[in-house]
Short mmCIF file of C-alpha atoms in Angstrom, two decimals:
data_model
loop_
_atom_site.label_atom_id
_atom_site.label_comp_id
_atom_site.label_asym_id
_atom_site.label_seq_id
_atom_site.Cartn_x
_atom_site.Cartn_y
_atom_site.Cartn_z
CA MET A 277 16.66 47.67 56.06
CA GLU A 278 14.36 48.64 58.98
CA TYR A 279 12.21 45.42 58.66
CA LEU A 280 15.39 43.68 59.04
CA LYS A 281 16.00 44.42 62.64
CA LYS A 282 14.31 41.28 64.10
CA PHE A 283 17.18 39.55 62.48
CA TYR A 284 20.07 41.48 63.78
CA PRO A 285 20.57 39.06 66.76
CA TYR A 286 20.60 36.17 64.81
CA THR A 287 23.51 34.04 65.44
CA VAL A 288 25.17 31.47 62.67
CA ASP A 289 23.55 29.01 64.77
CA GLN A 290 20.15 30.60 64.57
CA PHE A 291 20.46 31.09 60.64
CA ASP A 292 21.41 27.71 60.44
CA ASN A 293 18.57 26.36 61.89
CA PHE A 294 16.28 28.61 60.24
CA HIS A 295 17.80 27.53 56.82
CA ARG A 296 17.16 23.98 57.60
CA LYS A 297 13.44 24.25 58.63
CA ALA A 298 12.89 26.10 55.61
CA PHE A 299 14.41 23.68 53.47
CA PRO A 300 13.71 20.29 55.11
CA ASN A 301 14.92 18.45 52.26
CA THR A 302 18.02 20.10 51.36
CA SER A 303 20.94 18.05 51.62
CA LYS A 304 23.61 17.86 54.49
CA SER A 305 26.27 18.76 52.50
CA THR A 306 24.53 21.89 51.29
CA CYS A 307 23.41 22.90 54.71
CA SER A 308 26.96 22.74 55.94
CA SER A 309 27.82 24.74 52.82
CA PHE A 310 25.40 27.53 53.85
CA ARG A 311 26.54 27.49 57.42
CA GLN A 312 30.14 27.57 56.32
CA SER A 313 29.34 30.63 54.01
CA LEU A 314 28.03 32.63 57.17
CA LEU A 315 31.03 31.77 58.97
CA ARG A 316 33.27 33.32 56.17
CA ILE A 317 31.28 36.53 56.68
CA GLU A 318 32.22 36.55 60.08
CA LYS A 319 35.65 36.12 59.52
CA ILE A 320 35.77 38.92 56.44
CA TYR A 321 34.18 41.27 58.75
CA ASP A 322 35.91 40.48 61.81
CA LYS A 323 32.89 40.17 64.12
CA PRO A 324 30.63 37.45 65.32
CA PHE A 325 27.44 37.38 63.02
CA GLU A 326 24.98 38.89 65.86
CA LYS A 327 27.22 41.79 65.89
CA LEU A 328 27.31 42.92 62.13
CA ASN A 329 23.70 44.00 62.04
CA LEU A 330 23.77 42.74 58.52
CA CYS A 331 25.65 45.27 57.38
CA PHE A 332 26.94 43.38 54.42
CA LEU A 333 23.75 43.53 52.97
CA GLU A 334 23.70 47.05 52.46
CA ASP A 335 25.84 47.26 49.08
CA PRO A 336 25.95 44.39 46.96
CA ASN A 337 28.88 45.17 45.27
CA ASP A 338 31.02 46.29 48.24
CA LEU A 339 30.21 42.71 49.46
CA PHE A 340 31.42 40.96 46.61
CA ASN A 341 34.67 43.26 46.54
CA LYS A 342 35.11 42.15 49.99
CA LEU A 343 34.88 38.80 48.98
CA LEU A 344 37.62 39.36 46.18
CA GLU A 345 40.06 40.84 48.71
CA SER A 346 39.72 37.84 50.78
CA ASP A 347 41.93 34.74 50.44
CA TYR A 348 39.03 32.36 49.51
CA SER A 349 39.10 30.77 46.10
CA GLU A 350 36.95 32.03 43.05
CA ASN A 351 34.88 28.79 43.43
CA THR A 352 34.33 29.75 47.16
CA ILE A 353 33.63 33.51 46.93
CA ILE A 354 30.74 32.32 44.39
CA THR A 355 29.28 29.61 46.36
CA THR A 356 29.72 32.04 49.29
CA TYR A 357 27.64 35.01 47.43
CA THR A 358 24.92 32.77 46.18
CA HIS A 359 24.07 31.56 49.91
CA ILE A 360 23.86 34.97 50.94
CA LEU A 361 21.10 35.05 48.35
CA LYS A 362 19.67 32.11 50.11
CA LEU A 363 19.86 34.11 52.97
CA LEU A 364 17.95 37.03 51.61
CA LYS A 365 15.09 34.44 50.58
CA LEU A 366 14.88 33.39 53.95
CA MET A 367 14.47 36.98 55.09
CA ASP A 368 11.89 37.64 52.59
CA PHE A 369 14.24 40.43 51.16
CA PRO A 370 12.24 42.96 48.75
CA LEU A 371 12.53 41.64 45.20
CA HIS A 372 13.96 44.72 43.70
CA GLN A 373 16.79 44.73 46.25
CA TYR A 374 17.21 40.75 45.79
CA ASN A 375 17.73 41.27 41.88
CA LYS A 376 20.64 43.55 42.44
CA PHE A 377 22.48 40.79 44.34
CA LEU A 378 21.35 38.47 41.66
CA GLU A 379 22.59 40.93 39.13
CA ILE A 380 26.14 40.79 40.73
CA LEU A 381 26.29 37.23 40.83
CA ASN A 382 25.19 36.56 37.35
CA HIS A 383 27.67 39.03 35.85
CA ASN A 384 30.68 37.68 37.95
CA SER A 385 29.86 34.21 37.29
CA GLN A 386 29.76 34.82 33.45
CA LYS A 387 32.89 36.57 33.65
CA ARG A 388 34.34 33.42 35.52
CA GLN A 389 32.66 30.89 32.76
CA LEU A 390 34.37 32.97 29.87
CA ARG A 391 37.81 33.04 31.72
CA GLN A 392 37.51 29.39 32.26
CA GLU A 393 36.63 28.60 28.89
CA GLU A 394 39.54 30.59 27.61
CA GLU A 395 41.97 28.89 30.05
CA LEU A 396 40.80 25.30 28.59
CA ARG A 397 41.15 26.23 24.86
CA GLU A 398 44.78 27.28 25.87
CA LYS A 399 45.22 24.32 28.07
CA LEU A 400 44.22 21.75 25.46
CA GLU A 401 46.97 23.07 23.09
CA PHE A 402 49.17 21.43 25.45
CA LEU A 403 47.47 18.21 26.80
CA PRO A 404 49.14 15.10 25.82
CA ASP A 405 47.50 13.13 22.98
CA PHE A 406 45.08 10.82 24.45
CA GLN A 407 45.91 7.74 22.27
CA SER A 408 49.54 8.14 23.24
CA LEU A 409 48.63 7.96 26.83
CA ARG A 410 46.56 4.85 26.23
CA ASN A 411 49.64 3.47 24.43
CA VAL A 412 51.85 3.98 27.23
CA VAL A 413 49.52 2.49 29.78
CA LYS A 414 48.68 -0.59 27.59
CA SER A 415 52.54 -1.28 27.21
CA ARG A 416 52.99 -1.12 31.13
CA ILE A 417 50.21 -3.54 31.42
CA LYS A 418 51.73 -6.08 28.98
CA GLU A 419 54.77 -6.34 31.07
CA VAL A 420 52.92 -6.38 34.62
CA ASP A 421 53.34 -9.32 37.02
CA PHE A 422 52.93 -10.07 40.36
CA ASN A 423 56.41 -8.49 41.41
CA LEU A 424 55.37 -5.01 41.37
CA GLN A 425 54.90 -3.34 44.45
CA PHE A 426 51.38 -2.32 46.02
CA SER A 427 51.88 1.34 45.35
CA GLU A 428 53.06 0.77 41.75
CA MET A 429 49.94 -1.70 41.06
CA LYS A 430 47.52 1.13 42.36
CA GLN A 431 48.87 3.71 40.19
CA LEU A 432 48.73 1.45 37.33
CA LEU A 433 45.13 0.62 37.82
CA ILE A 434 44.20 4.11 38.28
CA MET A 435 45.55 5.39 35.33
CA ALA A 436 44.12 2.28 33.46
CA MET A 437 40.85 2.93 34.66
CA LEU A 438 40.97 6.70 33.33
CA VAL A 439 42.56 6.24 29.90
CA LEU A 440 41.19 2.71 29.02
CA SER A 441 37.54 3.40 29.78
CA VAL A 442 35.59 6.97 29.64
CA PRO A 443 37.46 8.97 32.39
CA MET A 444 34.95 9.99 35.07
CA LYS A 445 35.28 12.60 37.74
CA PRO A 446 37.24 11.42 40.95
CA ASN A 447 33.98 11.18 43.27
CA ALA A 448 32.56 8.96 40.65
CA TYR A 449 35.04 6.43 41.92
CA LEU A 450 34.49 7.16 45.55
CA GLY A 451 33.42 4.21 47.53
CA MET A 452 33.36 1.89 44.18
CA LYS A 453 32.95 -1.73 44.99
CA PHE A 454 33.74 -5.18 43.35
CA SER A 455 30.37 -7.26 42.56
CA TYR A 456 29.37 -10.60 40.82
CA TYR A 457 26.10 -9.62 40.15
CA ASP A 458 24.13 -6.46 39.04
CA PRO A 459 23.48 -4.49 42.22
CA GLU A 460 20.13 -2.83 42.64
CA GLY A 461 20.35 0.87 43.17
CA ASN A 462 22.93 3.51 42.76
CA GLY A 463 26.68 3.26 43.90
CA ASN A 464 29.72 2.70 42.05
CA TRP A 465 31.00 -0.81 41.08
CA ILE A 466 32.70 -3.20 38.85
CA ILE A 467 30.69 -5.96 37.94
CA SER A 468 32.24 -9.18 36.62
CA ASP A 469 30.59 -12.44 35.60
CA GLU A 470 31.29 -16.12 35.10
CA GLU A 471 32.22 -15.48 31.38
CA GLU A 472 34.85 -12.64 32.11
CA ASN A 473 32.57 -9.85 30.96
CA ILE A 474 32.99 -6.79 33.05
CA GLU A 475 30.97 -3.55 33.28
CA LEU A 476 31.60 -0.25 35.18
CA LYS A 477 28.34 1.10 36.94
CA PHE A 478 28.35 4.71 37.90
CA GLY A 479 24.87 5.13 39.67
CA GLU A 480 22.48 4.38 36.47
CA GLN A 481 25.39 4.69 33.94
CA TYR A 482 26.86 1.24 32.85
CA ILE A 483 29.92 1.27 30.92
CA LYS A 484 31.00 -2.05 29.43
CA VAL A 485 34.82 -2.70 29.54
CA VAL A 486 36.34 -3.85 26.20
CA ASP A 487 39.88 -3.23 26.41
CA GLU A 488 41.61 -6.56 27.18
CA ASP A 489 44.44 -4.93 29.02
CA LEU A 490 42.09 -3.09 31.26
CA LYS A 491 40.32 -6.35 32.13
CA LYS A 492 43.93 -8.04 33.14
CA ILE A 493 44.95 -5.15 35.53
CA ILE A 494 41.34 -5.35 37.16
CA ASP A 495 41.87 -8.97 37.48
CA ILE A 496 45.40 -9.04 38.86
CA TRP A 497 44.40 -6.03 41.29
CA LYS A 498 41.29 -8.21 42.54
CA ASN A 499 42.74 -11.27 42.74
CA GLY A 500 46.61 -10.49 43.85
CA TYR A 501 46.36 -7.32 45.65
CA ASN A 502 43.18 -6.30 47.19
CA GLN A 503 41.28 -8.73 49.51
CA THR A 504 38.41 -5.73 50.27
CA LYS A 505 35.36 -5.23 48.70
CA PHE A 506 36.32 -1.62 47.74
CA VAL A 507 38.16 -1.34 44.29
CA PHE A 508 40.31 1.61 45.36
CA ILE A 509 42.21 1.53 48.95
CA SER A 510 45.19 3.54 50.01
CA ASN A 511 47.39 0.85 51.35
CA GLU A 512 47.99 -3.00 51.95
CA ASP A 513 46.34 -2.86 55.45
CA SER A 514 43.39 -0.75 54.50
CA LYS A 515 39.95 -1.73 55.35
CA LYS A 516 38.22 1.39 53.69
CA PRO A 517 37.74 3.28 50.38
CA MET A 518 39.95 5.92 49.51
CA THR A 519 38.79 9.75 49.98
CA VAL A 520 38.00 11.80 46.92
CA LYS A 521 40.96 13.97 48.08
CA GLU A 522 43.00 10.46 48.11
CA ILE A 523 41.89 9.62 44.69
CA ARG A 524 43.02 12.89 43.23
CA ASN A 525 46.31 12.75 44.79
CA SER A 526 46.85 9.41 43.62
CA ILE A 527 45.91 10.54 39.69
CA SER A 528 48.55 13.02 40.03
CA ILE A 529 51.08 10.60 41.61
CA ALA A 530 50.29 7.85 39.04
CA SER A 531 50.43 10.34 35.91
CA LYS A 532 53.76 11.80 37.09
CA ASP A 533 55.02 8.33 37.48
CA ILE A 534 53.87 6.73 34.10
CA PHE A 535 53.72 9.59 31.75
CA ASP A 536 56.37 12.06 33.48
CA ILE A 537 53.99 14.68 33.64
CA SER A 538 51.40 15.42 36.59
CA LEU A 539 47.86 15.52 35.16
CA THR A 540 44.45 15.78 37.02
CA ALA A 541 40.97 13.94 36.16
CA GLY A 542 40.00 17.24 34.51
CA ASP A 543 43.02 17.12 32.30
CA LEU A 544 42.37 13.58 31.19
CA ARG A 545 38.73 14.27 30.76
CA ASN A 546 39.59 17.18 28.51
CA ALA A 547 42.23 15.45 26.37
CA TYR A 548 39.50 12.38 26.25
CA MET A 549 36.81 14.86 25.07
CA LYS A 550 39.34 16.29 22.43
CA HIS A 551 40.38 12.77 21.07
CA LEU A 552 36.62 12.09 20.48
CA ILE A 553 35.71 15.31 18.89
CA GLU A 554 38.71 14.92 16.69
CA LEU A 555 37.28 11.30 15.50
CA ASP A 556 33.91 13.54 14.78
CA PRO A 557 31.36 11.82 16.66
CA ASP A 558 27.80 12.53 15.21
CA MET A 559 25.65 14.36 17.66
CA GLU A 560 23.75 11.17 18.95
CA GLN A 561 27.24 10.34 20.09
CA LYS A 562 27.86 13.35 21.79
CA ILE A 563 24.79 13.63 23.66
CA ALA A 564 25.51 10.18 25.33
CA ILE A 565 28.99 11.03 25.87
CA SER A 566 28.34 14.40 27.56
CA LYS A 567 25.75 12.90 29.94
CA ILE A 568 28.20 10.33 30.66
CA LEU A 569 30.80 12.78 31.54
CA GLY A 570 28.48 15.04 33.28
CA TYR A 571 28.11 17.73 31.17
CA LYS A 572 24.82 19.65 31.13
CA ASN A 573 24.61 20.21 27.47
CA THR A 574 26.65 19.44 24.35
CA GLU A 575 27.55 22.91 23.93
CA LYS A 576 30.40 22.24 26.51
CA LEU A 577 31.89 19.99 24.22
CA ASP A 578 32.72 22.71 21.32
CA LEU A 579 35.24 24.26 24.13
CA HIS A 580 37.34 21.21 23.20
CA LYS A 581 37.85 22.18 19.54
CA ILE A 582 41.09 23.96 18.82
CA ILE A 583 40.28 26.95 16.66
#
């Protein structure tokens, strides 16, 4: 560790700047996450970074165990440890020592993945049938009129978007806007034309709306409740789009109100995939669906089979 002594006096700010200069094309969120990881190390060891003398790098197992003993979530622990590996690269850590940290990260990441897969298998056994969820929403929409309160209509729209079309991750609906033409570039849009065709655009992905009840609720929402350019707004007076946190909360509230069970977007996506696999889509369909849902490969779909 002798060669690391020149880094001992470095503060979090200095390492943050070092990181930004070394990786100039890194996104703001990644830079922020790197900085937050170093601040967590300060909190865990109860010392300013420049007073630690990089002692947390002496034993990769000890560092991971200290993270486990903290109050941070499993995802946060993995993220923090990953950024520590990035810190090692910045300091040109010897490869054989770097690999010891990498082995710890890989081992615990694999353990987490196996546990999550098992939890998913167990959860899928108790998720509501997706077609039943669709039927409930469609029944609500058929009875809808302009007498519904703003919050009730918002909840119904959110659930309709998630069960009458392909359910996306919450951040896919962030900043979603209405348009009467196909906008260039990325972004999230509901695109309508004069012939009453509707498409959902998520970046470069297009999903045609074929369900007439979904078309109906979108039209009612756009023409009777929401006068902004944004699809999802929190209240009648809002001029800004809902945040991801607000979208997640609304999904939970809406599902509780409509289905009498609180569900997350992840629950609905898992139920949707279970529904599709029960229909036995061929591999070409699986690949297309996997891409739309954001899975990296079709092997992820096999987790939705109940064995």
